Coordinates of C-alpha atoms in Angstrom, one line a residue:
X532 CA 83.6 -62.1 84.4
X533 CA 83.9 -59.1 86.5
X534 CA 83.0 -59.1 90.2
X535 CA 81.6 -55.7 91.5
X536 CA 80.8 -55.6 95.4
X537 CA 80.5 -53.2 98.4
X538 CA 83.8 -53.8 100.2
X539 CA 85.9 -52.0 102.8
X540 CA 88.9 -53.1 101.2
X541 CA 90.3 -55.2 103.4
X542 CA 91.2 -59.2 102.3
X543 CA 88.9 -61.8 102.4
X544 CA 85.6 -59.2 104.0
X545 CA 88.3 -58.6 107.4
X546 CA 87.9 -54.7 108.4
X547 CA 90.1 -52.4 107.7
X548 CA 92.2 -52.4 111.3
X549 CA 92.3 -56.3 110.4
X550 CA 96.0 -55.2 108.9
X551 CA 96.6 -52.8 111.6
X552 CA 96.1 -49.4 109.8
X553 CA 97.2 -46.5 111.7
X554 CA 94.5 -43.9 113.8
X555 CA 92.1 -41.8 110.8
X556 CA 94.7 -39.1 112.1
X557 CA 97.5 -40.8 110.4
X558 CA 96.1 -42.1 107.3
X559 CA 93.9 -40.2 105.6
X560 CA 90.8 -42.3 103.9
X561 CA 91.4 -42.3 99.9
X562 CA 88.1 -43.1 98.6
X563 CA 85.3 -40.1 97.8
X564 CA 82.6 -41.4 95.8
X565 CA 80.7 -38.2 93.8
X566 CA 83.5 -35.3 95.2
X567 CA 83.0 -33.6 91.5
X568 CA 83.5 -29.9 91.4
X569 CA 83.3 -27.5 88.5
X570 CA 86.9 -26.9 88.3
X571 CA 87.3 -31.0 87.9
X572 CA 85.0 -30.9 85.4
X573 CA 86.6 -28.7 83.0
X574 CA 89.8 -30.2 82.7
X575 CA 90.1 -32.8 79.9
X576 CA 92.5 -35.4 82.2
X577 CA 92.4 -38.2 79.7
X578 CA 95.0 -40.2 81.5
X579 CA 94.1 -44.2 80.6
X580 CA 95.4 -47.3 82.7
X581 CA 95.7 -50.1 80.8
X582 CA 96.2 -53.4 82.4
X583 CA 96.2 -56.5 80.2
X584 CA 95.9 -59.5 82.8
X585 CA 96.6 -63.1 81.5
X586 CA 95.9 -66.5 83.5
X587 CA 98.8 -68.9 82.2
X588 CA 102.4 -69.1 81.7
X589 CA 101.9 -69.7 77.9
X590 CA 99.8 -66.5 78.5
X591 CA 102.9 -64.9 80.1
X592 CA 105.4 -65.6 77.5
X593 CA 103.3 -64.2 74.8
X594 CA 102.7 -60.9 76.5
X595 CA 106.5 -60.5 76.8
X596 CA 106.0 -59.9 73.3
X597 CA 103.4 -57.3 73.5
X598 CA 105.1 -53.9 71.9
X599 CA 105.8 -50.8 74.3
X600 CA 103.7 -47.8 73.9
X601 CA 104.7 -45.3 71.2
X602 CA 107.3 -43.1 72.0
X603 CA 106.2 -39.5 73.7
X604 CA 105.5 -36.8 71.0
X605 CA 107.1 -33.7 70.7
X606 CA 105.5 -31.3 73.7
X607 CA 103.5 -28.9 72.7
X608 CA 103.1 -25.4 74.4
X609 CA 99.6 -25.6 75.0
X610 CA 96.6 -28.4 74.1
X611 CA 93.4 -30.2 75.0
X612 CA 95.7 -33.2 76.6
X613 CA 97.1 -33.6 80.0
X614 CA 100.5 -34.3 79.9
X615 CA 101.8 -37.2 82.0
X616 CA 105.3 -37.2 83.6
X617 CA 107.6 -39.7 85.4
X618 CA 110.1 -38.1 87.4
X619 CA 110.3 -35.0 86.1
X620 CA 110.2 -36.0 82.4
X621 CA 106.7 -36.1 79.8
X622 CA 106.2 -39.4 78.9
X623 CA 103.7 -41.3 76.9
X624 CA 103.5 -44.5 79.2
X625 CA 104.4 -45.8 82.8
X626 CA 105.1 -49.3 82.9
X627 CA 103.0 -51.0 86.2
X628 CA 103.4 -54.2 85.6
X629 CA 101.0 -56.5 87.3
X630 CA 103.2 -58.5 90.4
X631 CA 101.9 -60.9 93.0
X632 CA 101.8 -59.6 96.6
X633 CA 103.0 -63.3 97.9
X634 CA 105.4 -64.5 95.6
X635 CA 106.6 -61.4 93.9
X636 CA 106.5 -62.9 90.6
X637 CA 105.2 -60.8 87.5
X638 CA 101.9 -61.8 86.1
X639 CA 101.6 -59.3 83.3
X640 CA 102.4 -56.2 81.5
X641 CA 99.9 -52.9 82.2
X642 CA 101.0 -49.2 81.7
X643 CA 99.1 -46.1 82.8
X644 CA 98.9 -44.6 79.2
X645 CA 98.4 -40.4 78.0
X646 CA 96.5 -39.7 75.5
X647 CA 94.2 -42.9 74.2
X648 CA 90.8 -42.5 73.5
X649 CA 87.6 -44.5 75.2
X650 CA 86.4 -46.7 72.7
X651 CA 82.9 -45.4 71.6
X652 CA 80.3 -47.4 73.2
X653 CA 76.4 -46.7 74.1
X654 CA 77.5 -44.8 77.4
X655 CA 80.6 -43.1 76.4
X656 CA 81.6 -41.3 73.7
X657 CA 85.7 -40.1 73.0
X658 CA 87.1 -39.1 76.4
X659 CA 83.9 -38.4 78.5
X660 CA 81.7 -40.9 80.3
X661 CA 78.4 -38.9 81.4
X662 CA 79.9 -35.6 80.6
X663 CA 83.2 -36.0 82.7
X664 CA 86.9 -36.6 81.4
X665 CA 87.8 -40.1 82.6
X666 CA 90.7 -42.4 83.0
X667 CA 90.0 -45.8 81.8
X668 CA 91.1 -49.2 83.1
X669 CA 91.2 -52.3 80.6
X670 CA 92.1 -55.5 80.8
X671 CA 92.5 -59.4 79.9
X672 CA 91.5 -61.9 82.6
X673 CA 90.9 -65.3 83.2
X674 CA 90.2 -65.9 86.8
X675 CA 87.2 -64.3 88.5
X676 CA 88.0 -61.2 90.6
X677 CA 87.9 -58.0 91.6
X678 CA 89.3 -54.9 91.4
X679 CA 89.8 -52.1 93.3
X680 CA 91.8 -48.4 92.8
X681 CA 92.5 -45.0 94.7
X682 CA 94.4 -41.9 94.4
X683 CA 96.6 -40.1 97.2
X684 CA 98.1 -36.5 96.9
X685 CA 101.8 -36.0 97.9
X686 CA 100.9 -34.2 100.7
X687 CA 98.9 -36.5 102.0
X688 CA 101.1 -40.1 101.1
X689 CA 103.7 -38.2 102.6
X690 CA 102.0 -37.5 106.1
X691 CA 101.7 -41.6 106.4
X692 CA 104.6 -43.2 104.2
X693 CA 107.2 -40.9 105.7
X694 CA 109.7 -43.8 107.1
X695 CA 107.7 -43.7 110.9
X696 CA 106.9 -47.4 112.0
X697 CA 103.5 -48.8 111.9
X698 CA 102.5 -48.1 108.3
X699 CA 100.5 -50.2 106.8
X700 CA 98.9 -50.9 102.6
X701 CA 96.3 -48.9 101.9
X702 CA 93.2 -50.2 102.6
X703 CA 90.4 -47.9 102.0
X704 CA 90.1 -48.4 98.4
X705 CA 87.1 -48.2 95.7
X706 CA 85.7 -51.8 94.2
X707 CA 85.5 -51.2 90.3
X708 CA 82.1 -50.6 89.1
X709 CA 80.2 -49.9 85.9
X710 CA 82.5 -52.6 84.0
X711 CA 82.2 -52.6 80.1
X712 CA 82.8 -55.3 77.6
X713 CA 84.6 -53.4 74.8
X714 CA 86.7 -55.5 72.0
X715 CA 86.7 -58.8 74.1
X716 CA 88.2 -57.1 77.2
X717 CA 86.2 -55.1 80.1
X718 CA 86.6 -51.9 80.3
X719 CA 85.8 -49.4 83.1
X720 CA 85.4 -45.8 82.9
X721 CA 86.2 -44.3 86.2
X722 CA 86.6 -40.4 86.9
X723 CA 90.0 -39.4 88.1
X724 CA 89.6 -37.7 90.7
X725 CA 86.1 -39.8 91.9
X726 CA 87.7 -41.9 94.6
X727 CA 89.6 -38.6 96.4
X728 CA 89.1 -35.0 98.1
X729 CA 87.2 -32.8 96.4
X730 CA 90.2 -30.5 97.0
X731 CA 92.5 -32.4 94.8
X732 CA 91.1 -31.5 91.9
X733 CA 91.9 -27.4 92.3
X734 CA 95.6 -28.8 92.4
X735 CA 96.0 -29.2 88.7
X736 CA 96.0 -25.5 87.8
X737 CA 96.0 -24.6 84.1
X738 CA 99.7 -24.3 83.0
X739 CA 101.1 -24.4 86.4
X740 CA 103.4 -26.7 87.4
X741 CA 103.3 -30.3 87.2
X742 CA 101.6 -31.8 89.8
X743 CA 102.4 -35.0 91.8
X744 CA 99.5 -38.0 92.6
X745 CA 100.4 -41.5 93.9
X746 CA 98.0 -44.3 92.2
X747 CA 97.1 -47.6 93.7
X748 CA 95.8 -50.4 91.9
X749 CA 94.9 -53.6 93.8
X750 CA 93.3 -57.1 92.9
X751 CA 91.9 -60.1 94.5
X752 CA 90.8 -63.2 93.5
X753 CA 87.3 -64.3 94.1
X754 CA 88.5 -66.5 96.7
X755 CA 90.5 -64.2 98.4
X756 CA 93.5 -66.1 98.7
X757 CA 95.9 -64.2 96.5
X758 CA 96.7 -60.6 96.2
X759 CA 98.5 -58.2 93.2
X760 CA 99.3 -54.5 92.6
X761 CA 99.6 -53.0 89.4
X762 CA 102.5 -50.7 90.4
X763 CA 106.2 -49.0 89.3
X764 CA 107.2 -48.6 92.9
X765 CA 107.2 -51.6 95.4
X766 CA 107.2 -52.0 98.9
X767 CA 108.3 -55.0 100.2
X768 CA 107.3 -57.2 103.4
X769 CA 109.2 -55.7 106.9
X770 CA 111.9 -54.4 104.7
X771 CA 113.6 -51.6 107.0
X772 CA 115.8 -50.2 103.9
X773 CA 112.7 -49.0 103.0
X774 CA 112.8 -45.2 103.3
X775 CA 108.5 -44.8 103.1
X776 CA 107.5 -48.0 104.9
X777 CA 110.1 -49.9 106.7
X778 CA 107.9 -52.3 108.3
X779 CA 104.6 -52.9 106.2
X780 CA 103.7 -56.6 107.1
X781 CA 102.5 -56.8 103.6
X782 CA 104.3 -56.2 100.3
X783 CA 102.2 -53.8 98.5
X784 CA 102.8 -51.3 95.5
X785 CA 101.9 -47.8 94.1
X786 CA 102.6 -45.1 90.8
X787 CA 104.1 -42.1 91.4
X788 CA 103.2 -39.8 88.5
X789 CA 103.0 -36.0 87.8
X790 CA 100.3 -34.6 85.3
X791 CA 99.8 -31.4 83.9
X792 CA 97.2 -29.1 82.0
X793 CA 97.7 -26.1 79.8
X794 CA 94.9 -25.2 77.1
X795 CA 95.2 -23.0 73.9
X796 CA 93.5 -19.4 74.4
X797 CA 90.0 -19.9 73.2
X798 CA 90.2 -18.7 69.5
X799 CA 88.0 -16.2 68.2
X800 CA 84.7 -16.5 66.0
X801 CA 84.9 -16.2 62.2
X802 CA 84.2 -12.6 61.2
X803 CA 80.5 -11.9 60.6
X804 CA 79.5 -11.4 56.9
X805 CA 80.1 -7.4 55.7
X806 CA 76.9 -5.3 56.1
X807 CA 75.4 -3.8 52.7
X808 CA 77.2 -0.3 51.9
X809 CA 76.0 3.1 53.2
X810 CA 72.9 4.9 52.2
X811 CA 73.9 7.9 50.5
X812 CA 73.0 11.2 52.0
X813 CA 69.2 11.4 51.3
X814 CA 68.4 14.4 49.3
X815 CA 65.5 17.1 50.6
X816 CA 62.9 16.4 47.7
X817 CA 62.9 14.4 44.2
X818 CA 61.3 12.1 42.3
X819 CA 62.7 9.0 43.5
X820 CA 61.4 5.8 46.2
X821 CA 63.5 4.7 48.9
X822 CA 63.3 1.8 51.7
X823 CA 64.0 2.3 55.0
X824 CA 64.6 -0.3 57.8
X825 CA 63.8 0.3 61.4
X826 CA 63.2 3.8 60.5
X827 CA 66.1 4.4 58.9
X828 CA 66.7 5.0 55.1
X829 CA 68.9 2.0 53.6
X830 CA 70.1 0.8 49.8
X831 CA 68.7 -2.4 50.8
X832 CA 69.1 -6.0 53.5
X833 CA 69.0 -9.7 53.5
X834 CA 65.3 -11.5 53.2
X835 CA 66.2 -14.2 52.2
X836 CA 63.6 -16.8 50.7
X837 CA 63.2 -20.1 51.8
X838 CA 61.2 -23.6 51.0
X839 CA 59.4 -24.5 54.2
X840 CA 59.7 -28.1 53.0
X841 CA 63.9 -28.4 53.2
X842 CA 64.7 -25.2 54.5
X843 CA 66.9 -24.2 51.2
X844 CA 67.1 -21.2 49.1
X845 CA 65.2 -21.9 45.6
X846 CA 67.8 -21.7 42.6
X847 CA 66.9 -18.1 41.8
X848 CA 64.9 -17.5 38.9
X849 CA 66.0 -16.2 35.8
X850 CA 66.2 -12.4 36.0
X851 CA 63.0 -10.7 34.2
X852 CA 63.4 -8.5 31.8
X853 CA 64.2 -4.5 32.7
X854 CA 61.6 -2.6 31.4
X855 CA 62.1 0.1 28.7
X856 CA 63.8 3.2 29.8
X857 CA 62.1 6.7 28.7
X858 CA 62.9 7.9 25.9
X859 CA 65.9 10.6 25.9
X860 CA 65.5 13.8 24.5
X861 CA 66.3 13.9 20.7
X862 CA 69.8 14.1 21.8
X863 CA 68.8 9.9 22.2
X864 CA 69.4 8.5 18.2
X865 CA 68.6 4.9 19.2
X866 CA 64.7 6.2 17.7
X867 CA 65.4 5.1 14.4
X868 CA 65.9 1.3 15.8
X869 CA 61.5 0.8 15.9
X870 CA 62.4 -1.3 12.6
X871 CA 63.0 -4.4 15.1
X872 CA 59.8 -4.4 16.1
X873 CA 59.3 -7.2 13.3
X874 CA 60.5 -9.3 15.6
X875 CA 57.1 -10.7 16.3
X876 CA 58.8 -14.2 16.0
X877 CA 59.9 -14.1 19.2
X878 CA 55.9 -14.0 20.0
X879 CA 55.2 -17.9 20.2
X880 CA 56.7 -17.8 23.5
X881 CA 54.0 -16.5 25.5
X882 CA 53.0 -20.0 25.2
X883 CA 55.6 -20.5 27.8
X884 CA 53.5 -18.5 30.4
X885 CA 51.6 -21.5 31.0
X886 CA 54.8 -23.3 32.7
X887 CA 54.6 -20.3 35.2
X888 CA 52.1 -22.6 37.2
X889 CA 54.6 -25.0 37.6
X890 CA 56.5 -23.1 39.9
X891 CA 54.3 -23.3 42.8
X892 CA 54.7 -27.2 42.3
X893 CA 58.5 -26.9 43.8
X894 CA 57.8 -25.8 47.3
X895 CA 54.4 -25.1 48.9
X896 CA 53.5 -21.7 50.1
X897 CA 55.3 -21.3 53.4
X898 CA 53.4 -21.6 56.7
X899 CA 53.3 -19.0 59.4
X900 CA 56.0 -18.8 61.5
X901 CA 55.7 -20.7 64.4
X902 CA 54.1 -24.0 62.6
X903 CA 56.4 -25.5 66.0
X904 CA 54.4 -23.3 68.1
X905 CA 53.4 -26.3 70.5
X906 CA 57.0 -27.1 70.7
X907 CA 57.5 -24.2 71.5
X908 CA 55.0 -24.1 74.8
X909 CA 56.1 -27.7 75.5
X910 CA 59.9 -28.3 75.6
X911 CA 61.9 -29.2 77.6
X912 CA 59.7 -32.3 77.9
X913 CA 59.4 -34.1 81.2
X914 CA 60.7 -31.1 83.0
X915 CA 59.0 -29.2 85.9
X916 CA 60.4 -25.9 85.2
X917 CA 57.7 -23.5 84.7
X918 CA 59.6 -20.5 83.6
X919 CA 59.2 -20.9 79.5
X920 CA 57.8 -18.0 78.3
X921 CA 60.8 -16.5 76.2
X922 CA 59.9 -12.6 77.3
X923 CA 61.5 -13.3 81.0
X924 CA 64.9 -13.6 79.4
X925 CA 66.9 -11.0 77.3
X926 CA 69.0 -14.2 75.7
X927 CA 67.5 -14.7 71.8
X928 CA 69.3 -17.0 69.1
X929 CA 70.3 -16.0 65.8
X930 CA 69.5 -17.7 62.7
X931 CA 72.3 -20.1 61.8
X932 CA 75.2 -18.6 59.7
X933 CA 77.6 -20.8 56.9
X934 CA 78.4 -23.0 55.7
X935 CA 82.0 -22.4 57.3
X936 CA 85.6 -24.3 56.6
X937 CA 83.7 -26.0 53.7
X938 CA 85.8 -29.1 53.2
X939 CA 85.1 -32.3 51.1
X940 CA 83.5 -34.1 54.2
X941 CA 81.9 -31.9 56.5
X942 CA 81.0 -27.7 56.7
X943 CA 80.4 -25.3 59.5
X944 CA 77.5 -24.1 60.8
X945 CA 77.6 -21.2 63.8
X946 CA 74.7 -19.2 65.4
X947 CA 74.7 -16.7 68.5
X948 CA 72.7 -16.9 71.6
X949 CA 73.0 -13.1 73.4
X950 CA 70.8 -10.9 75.5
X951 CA 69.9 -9.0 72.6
X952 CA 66.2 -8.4 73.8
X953 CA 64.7 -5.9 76.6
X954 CA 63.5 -7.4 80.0
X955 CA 62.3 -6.5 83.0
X956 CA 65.3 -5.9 85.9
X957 CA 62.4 -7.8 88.0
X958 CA 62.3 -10.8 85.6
X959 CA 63.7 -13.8 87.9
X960 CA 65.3 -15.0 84.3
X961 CA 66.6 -11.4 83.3
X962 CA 70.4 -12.1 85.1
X963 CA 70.2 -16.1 84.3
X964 CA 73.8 -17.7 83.3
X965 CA 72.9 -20.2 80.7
X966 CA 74.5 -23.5 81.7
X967 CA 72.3 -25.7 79.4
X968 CA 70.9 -25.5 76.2
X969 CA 68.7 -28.0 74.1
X970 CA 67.1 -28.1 70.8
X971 CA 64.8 -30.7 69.3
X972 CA 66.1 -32.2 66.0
X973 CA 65.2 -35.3 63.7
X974 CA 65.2 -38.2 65.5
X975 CA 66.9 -39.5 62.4
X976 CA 69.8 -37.4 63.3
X977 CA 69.9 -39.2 66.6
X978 CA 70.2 -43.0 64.8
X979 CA 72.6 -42.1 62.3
X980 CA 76.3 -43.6 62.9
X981 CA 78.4 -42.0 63.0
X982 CA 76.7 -39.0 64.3
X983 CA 76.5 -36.0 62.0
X984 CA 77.9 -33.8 64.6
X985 CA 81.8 -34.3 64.2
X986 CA 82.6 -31.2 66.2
X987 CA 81.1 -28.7 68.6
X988 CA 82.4 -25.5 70.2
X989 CA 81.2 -22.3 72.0
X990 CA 83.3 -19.7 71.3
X991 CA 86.2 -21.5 70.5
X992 CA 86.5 -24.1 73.6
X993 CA 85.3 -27.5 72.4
X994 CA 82.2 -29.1 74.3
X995 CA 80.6 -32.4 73.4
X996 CA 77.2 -32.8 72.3
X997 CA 74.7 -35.5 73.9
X998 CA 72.2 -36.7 71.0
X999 CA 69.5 -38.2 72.4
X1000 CA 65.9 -39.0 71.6
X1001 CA 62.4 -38.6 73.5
X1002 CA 58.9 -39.6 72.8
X1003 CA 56.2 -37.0 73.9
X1004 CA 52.4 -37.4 72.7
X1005 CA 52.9 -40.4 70.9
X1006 CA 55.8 -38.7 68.2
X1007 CA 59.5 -39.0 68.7
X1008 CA 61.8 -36.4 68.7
X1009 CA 65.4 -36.5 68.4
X1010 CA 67.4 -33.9 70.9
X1011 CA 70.8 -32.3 71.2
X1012 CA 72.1 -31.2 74.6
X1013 CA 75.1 -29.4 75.5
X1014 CA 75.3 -29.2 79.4
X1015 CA 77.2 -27.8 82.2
X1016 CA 78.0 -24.6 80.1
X1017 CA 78.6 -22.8 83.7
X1018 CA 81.7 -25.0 84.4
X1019 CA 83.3 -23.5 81.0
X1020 CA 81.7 -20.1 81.6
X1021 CA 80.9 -18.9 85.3
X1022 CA 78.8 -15.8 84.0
X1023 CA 77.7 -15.7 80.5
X1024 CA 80.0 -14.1 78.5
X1025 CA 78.4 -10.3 77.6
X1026 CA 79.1 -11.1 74.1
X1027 CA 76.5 -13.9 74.4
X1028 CA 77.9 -17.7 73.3
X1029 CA 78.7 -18.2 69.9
X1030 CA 77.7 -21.9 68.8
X1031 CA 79.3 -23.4 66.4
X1032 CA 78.8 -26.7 64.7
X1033 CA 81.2 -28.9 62.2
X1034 CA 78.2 -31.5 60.2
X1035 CA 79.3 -34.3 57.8
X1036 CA 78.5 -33.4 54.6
X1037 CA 77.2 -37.1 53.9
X1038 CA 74.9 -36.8 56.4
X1039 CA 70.7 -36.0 55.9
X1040 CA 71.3 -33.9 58.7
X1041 CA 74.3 -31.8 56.9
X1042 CA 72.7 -28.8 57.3
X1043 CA 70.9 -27.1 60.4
X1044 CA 67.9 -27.1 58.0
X1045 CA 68.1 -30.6 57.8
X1046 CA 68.8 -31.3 61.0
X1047 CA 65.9 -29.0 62.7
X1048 CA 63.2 -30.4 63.4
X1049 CA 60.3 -28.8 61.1
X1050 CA 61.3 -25.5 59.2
X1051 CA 62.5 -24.2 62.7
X1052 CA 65.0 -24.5 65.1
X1053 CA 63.1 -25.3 68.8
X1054 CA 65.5 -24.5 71.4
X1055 CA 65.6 -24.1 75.6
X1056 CA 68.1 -22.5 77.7
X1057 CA 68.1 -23.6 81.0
X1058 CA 69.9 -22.0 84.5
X1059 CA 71.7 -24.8 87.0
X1060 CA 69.2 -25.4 89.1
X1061 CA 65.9 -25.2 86.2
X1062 CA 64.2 -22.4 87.6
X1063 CA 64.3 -20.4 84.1
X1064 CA 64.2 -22.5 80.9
X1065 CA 62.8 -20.4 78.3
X1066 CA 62.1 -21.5 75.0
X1067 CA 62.1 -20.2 71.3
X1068 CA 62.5 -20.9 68.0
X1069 CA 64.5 -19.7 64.6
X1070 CA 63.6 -20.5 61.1
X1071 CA 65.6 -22.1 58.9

């Protein structure tokens, strides 16, 4: 059992000057709730404490025998994981061992971990909790209590714990909420930098230096008469060796660790498909046809046909006989050949003619475009953004390209959203950055596990999709998100965003025709604050 309460982390409900905590001027407060800024988000800081808590000394004994974390990996130059460091040096694990406050006695083993996954659970998914990276806090326990964690910058642990007397524990620190119960141990998933100043998140630059955080972990029991730290540094009880806290009346501990963040260039999109070859210069006059396309004369494009049932391509038929060329001049001696004409054998298969009705039996004739049309005037649902109408917005999606990287279990899919249409300057929606975009899809989609979707980028920076589903006039519909684009890109890149998606091949929903909903692709692009959300659609 986990006990989550309002507290202002002093002992036993006492206030925080109960253990004589220096002026606000001398200790800065560490807990922020919600100080999330767009820089924050857009770092993937999957550091994970681990803290495996057991209640005997039979307990004890047997996590003696737990085995250490795996040794640290070769570093890489660049990656989509923060690295973690202990003075000076990457490492895959700090050991924090759980030790009691009043008897300084070990109670168990916990580590603040790089690089482990969030187990996949109905409100997380891989590293994110609610679209932000997280660190993640798990452990065994068999007496009720409760937990509590904060985060202090060097610069500001050094303005308090700088040797001067009258420093005290930290006090000001966050109570554990949101508590999970993942594989027989509770799990929380807490955002990094949640309980700090919104400033220490710009700190972590991409592939600057390492950068140096002190971590507090604190527990008490429900009834408040015992005290531990999950720490690798100690301060103990009006010790005046001490060189940060001389005279704390309290032994307390902390983590010093460094992290650091350095992503791989984003890489480029796969190279579109070669267009047909050039028309040849058109002569004056002759007796000839030719196509043009948008006005211009062309040896031919892509129309590709379609079943508005499953959104494939029909095998193509077999290819109909050419008909018979003029005859030559006499130069031509191929006239003597008439003699074959006794062929009329080959007669008795105009019976086959009759199969020809068959044909229409594979695939109905497709609807208009726009059979989604309400869809279309609908979406997003539940949403008071008025702005729909596609023609205030320059931004227009392709229709999906691939497959891609075709491998035994799963194939690419990619389409482009760009301004590729022409708006008016006044148009509200005309400069919008897109920092949402939706698109309704087969609630089926939604239920399957594991999801169809195994990856997701926009132009080459990976993103997590949300699948969700939502019930409008009586009919569900299944929905794939992919928010806060403006964290990854500011302004809207001029070459539009280019979408791509990695579908299991096992899955009903392998393709984007099987995963649209209908024979088209419904989708809304949204601004940050949902004054523009227009919405159109692409066959598939």
């Amino acid at each position: 059992m986990v006990t989550c309460r309002s507290t202002n982390g002093g002992r036993g409900g006492r206030n925080a000057n109960s253990h004589g905590l220096p002026p606000p001027q001398q200790q800065k407060p560490i807990h922020r709730r919600n100080c999330h800024s767009p820089l924050l988000l857009s770092f993937p800081l999957r550091l994970l404490l681990v803290l495996l808590l057991f209640g005997s000394s039979a307990q004890i004994a047997a996590a003696d025998s737990i085995p250490p974390p795996p040794p640290m990996a070769p570093l890489a130059t660049c990656g989509p994981n923060t690295v973690l460091y202990r003075n000076g040096v990457p490492v895959s694990a700090i050991r924090a061992p759980v030790t009691s406050a009043d008897s300084g006695q070990e109670i168990s083993p916990a580590f603040l971990l790089q690089v482990v996954d969030v187990p996949v659970t109905s409100v997380t998914v891989g590293y994110h909790h609610t679209g932000t990276p997280t660190i993640v806090v798990q452990w065994q326990h068999t007496e009720p209590g409760t937990f509590y964690y904060g985060m202090l910058s060097e610069a500001d642990f050094n303005a308090v714990y700088n040797g001067t007397s009258g420093c005290r524990e930290p006090s000001d620190l966050a109570p554990l909420e949101n508590g999970r119960l993942v594989d027989s141990t509770y799990t929380a998933y807490l955002p990094i930098f949640e309980a700090v100043s919104p400033s220490y998140s710009s700190l972590v630059q991409p592939c600057g230096a390492p950068v140096t955080f002190y971590w507090f972990t604190r527990f008490f029991n429900d009834a408040n008469t015992s005290t531990s730290w999950a720490a690798a540094d100690w301060v103990l009880a009006n010790d005046p060796t001490n060189p940060i806290c001389p005279d704390s009346p309290t032994a307390w501990g902390y983590t010093k660790l460094a992290i650091s963040y350095c992503p791989c260039p984003a890489q480029p999109p796969p190279p579109s498909p070669p267009p047909p070859p050039p028309m040849p210069p058109l002569p004056s006059c002759g007796d000839f046809t030719y196509v043009t396309y948008n006005g211009v004369p062309v040896t031919g494009y892509p129309a590709p046909v379609r079943s508005s049932v499953t959104g494939q391509s029909p095998s193509p038929p077999p290819p109909a006989a050419k008909p018979p060329k003029a005859p030559r001049s006499p130069s031509s001696p191929k006239a003597p050949k008439p003699p074959k004409a006794p062929v009329p054998p080959k007669a008795p298969k105009p019976p086959k003619v009759p199969k020809v009705p068959k044909a229409p039996n594979l695939s109905p004739p497709p609807p208009p475009v726009g059979n989604n049309n309400q869809l279309v005037q609908s979406f997003p649902f539940f949403t008071s953004c008025n702005a729909r109408d596609v023609s205030v917005t320059p931004y227009r999606m392709s229709v999906p390209s691939g497959p891609w990287n075709t491998t035994a279990s799963s194939a690419t899919y990619c389409f482009r959203v760009a301004a590729t249409a022409t708006v008016n300057s006044a148009s509200p929606c005309a400069g919008m950055t897109i920092n949402r975009m939706e698109m309704i899809i087969e609630s089926g989609c939604v239920d399957e596990e594991p999801k169809p979707v195994r990856t997701a980028t926009i132009n080459g920076v990976s993103v997590v999709p949300l699948l969700s589903s939502k019930t409008w006039k009586g009919e569900t519909y299944g929905v794939m998100t992919l928010r806060r684009l403006a964290d990854i890109f500011p302004t809207t890149p001029s070459g539009g965003l280019y979408i791509c998606l990695e579908l299991a091949r096992t899955s009903r929903c392998s393709t984007p025709a099987g995963m649209c909903y209908g024979n088209s692709c419904v989708f809304a692009l949204s601004n940050d604050d949902f004054t523009c959300c227009p919405v159109s659609e692409v066959l598939v």
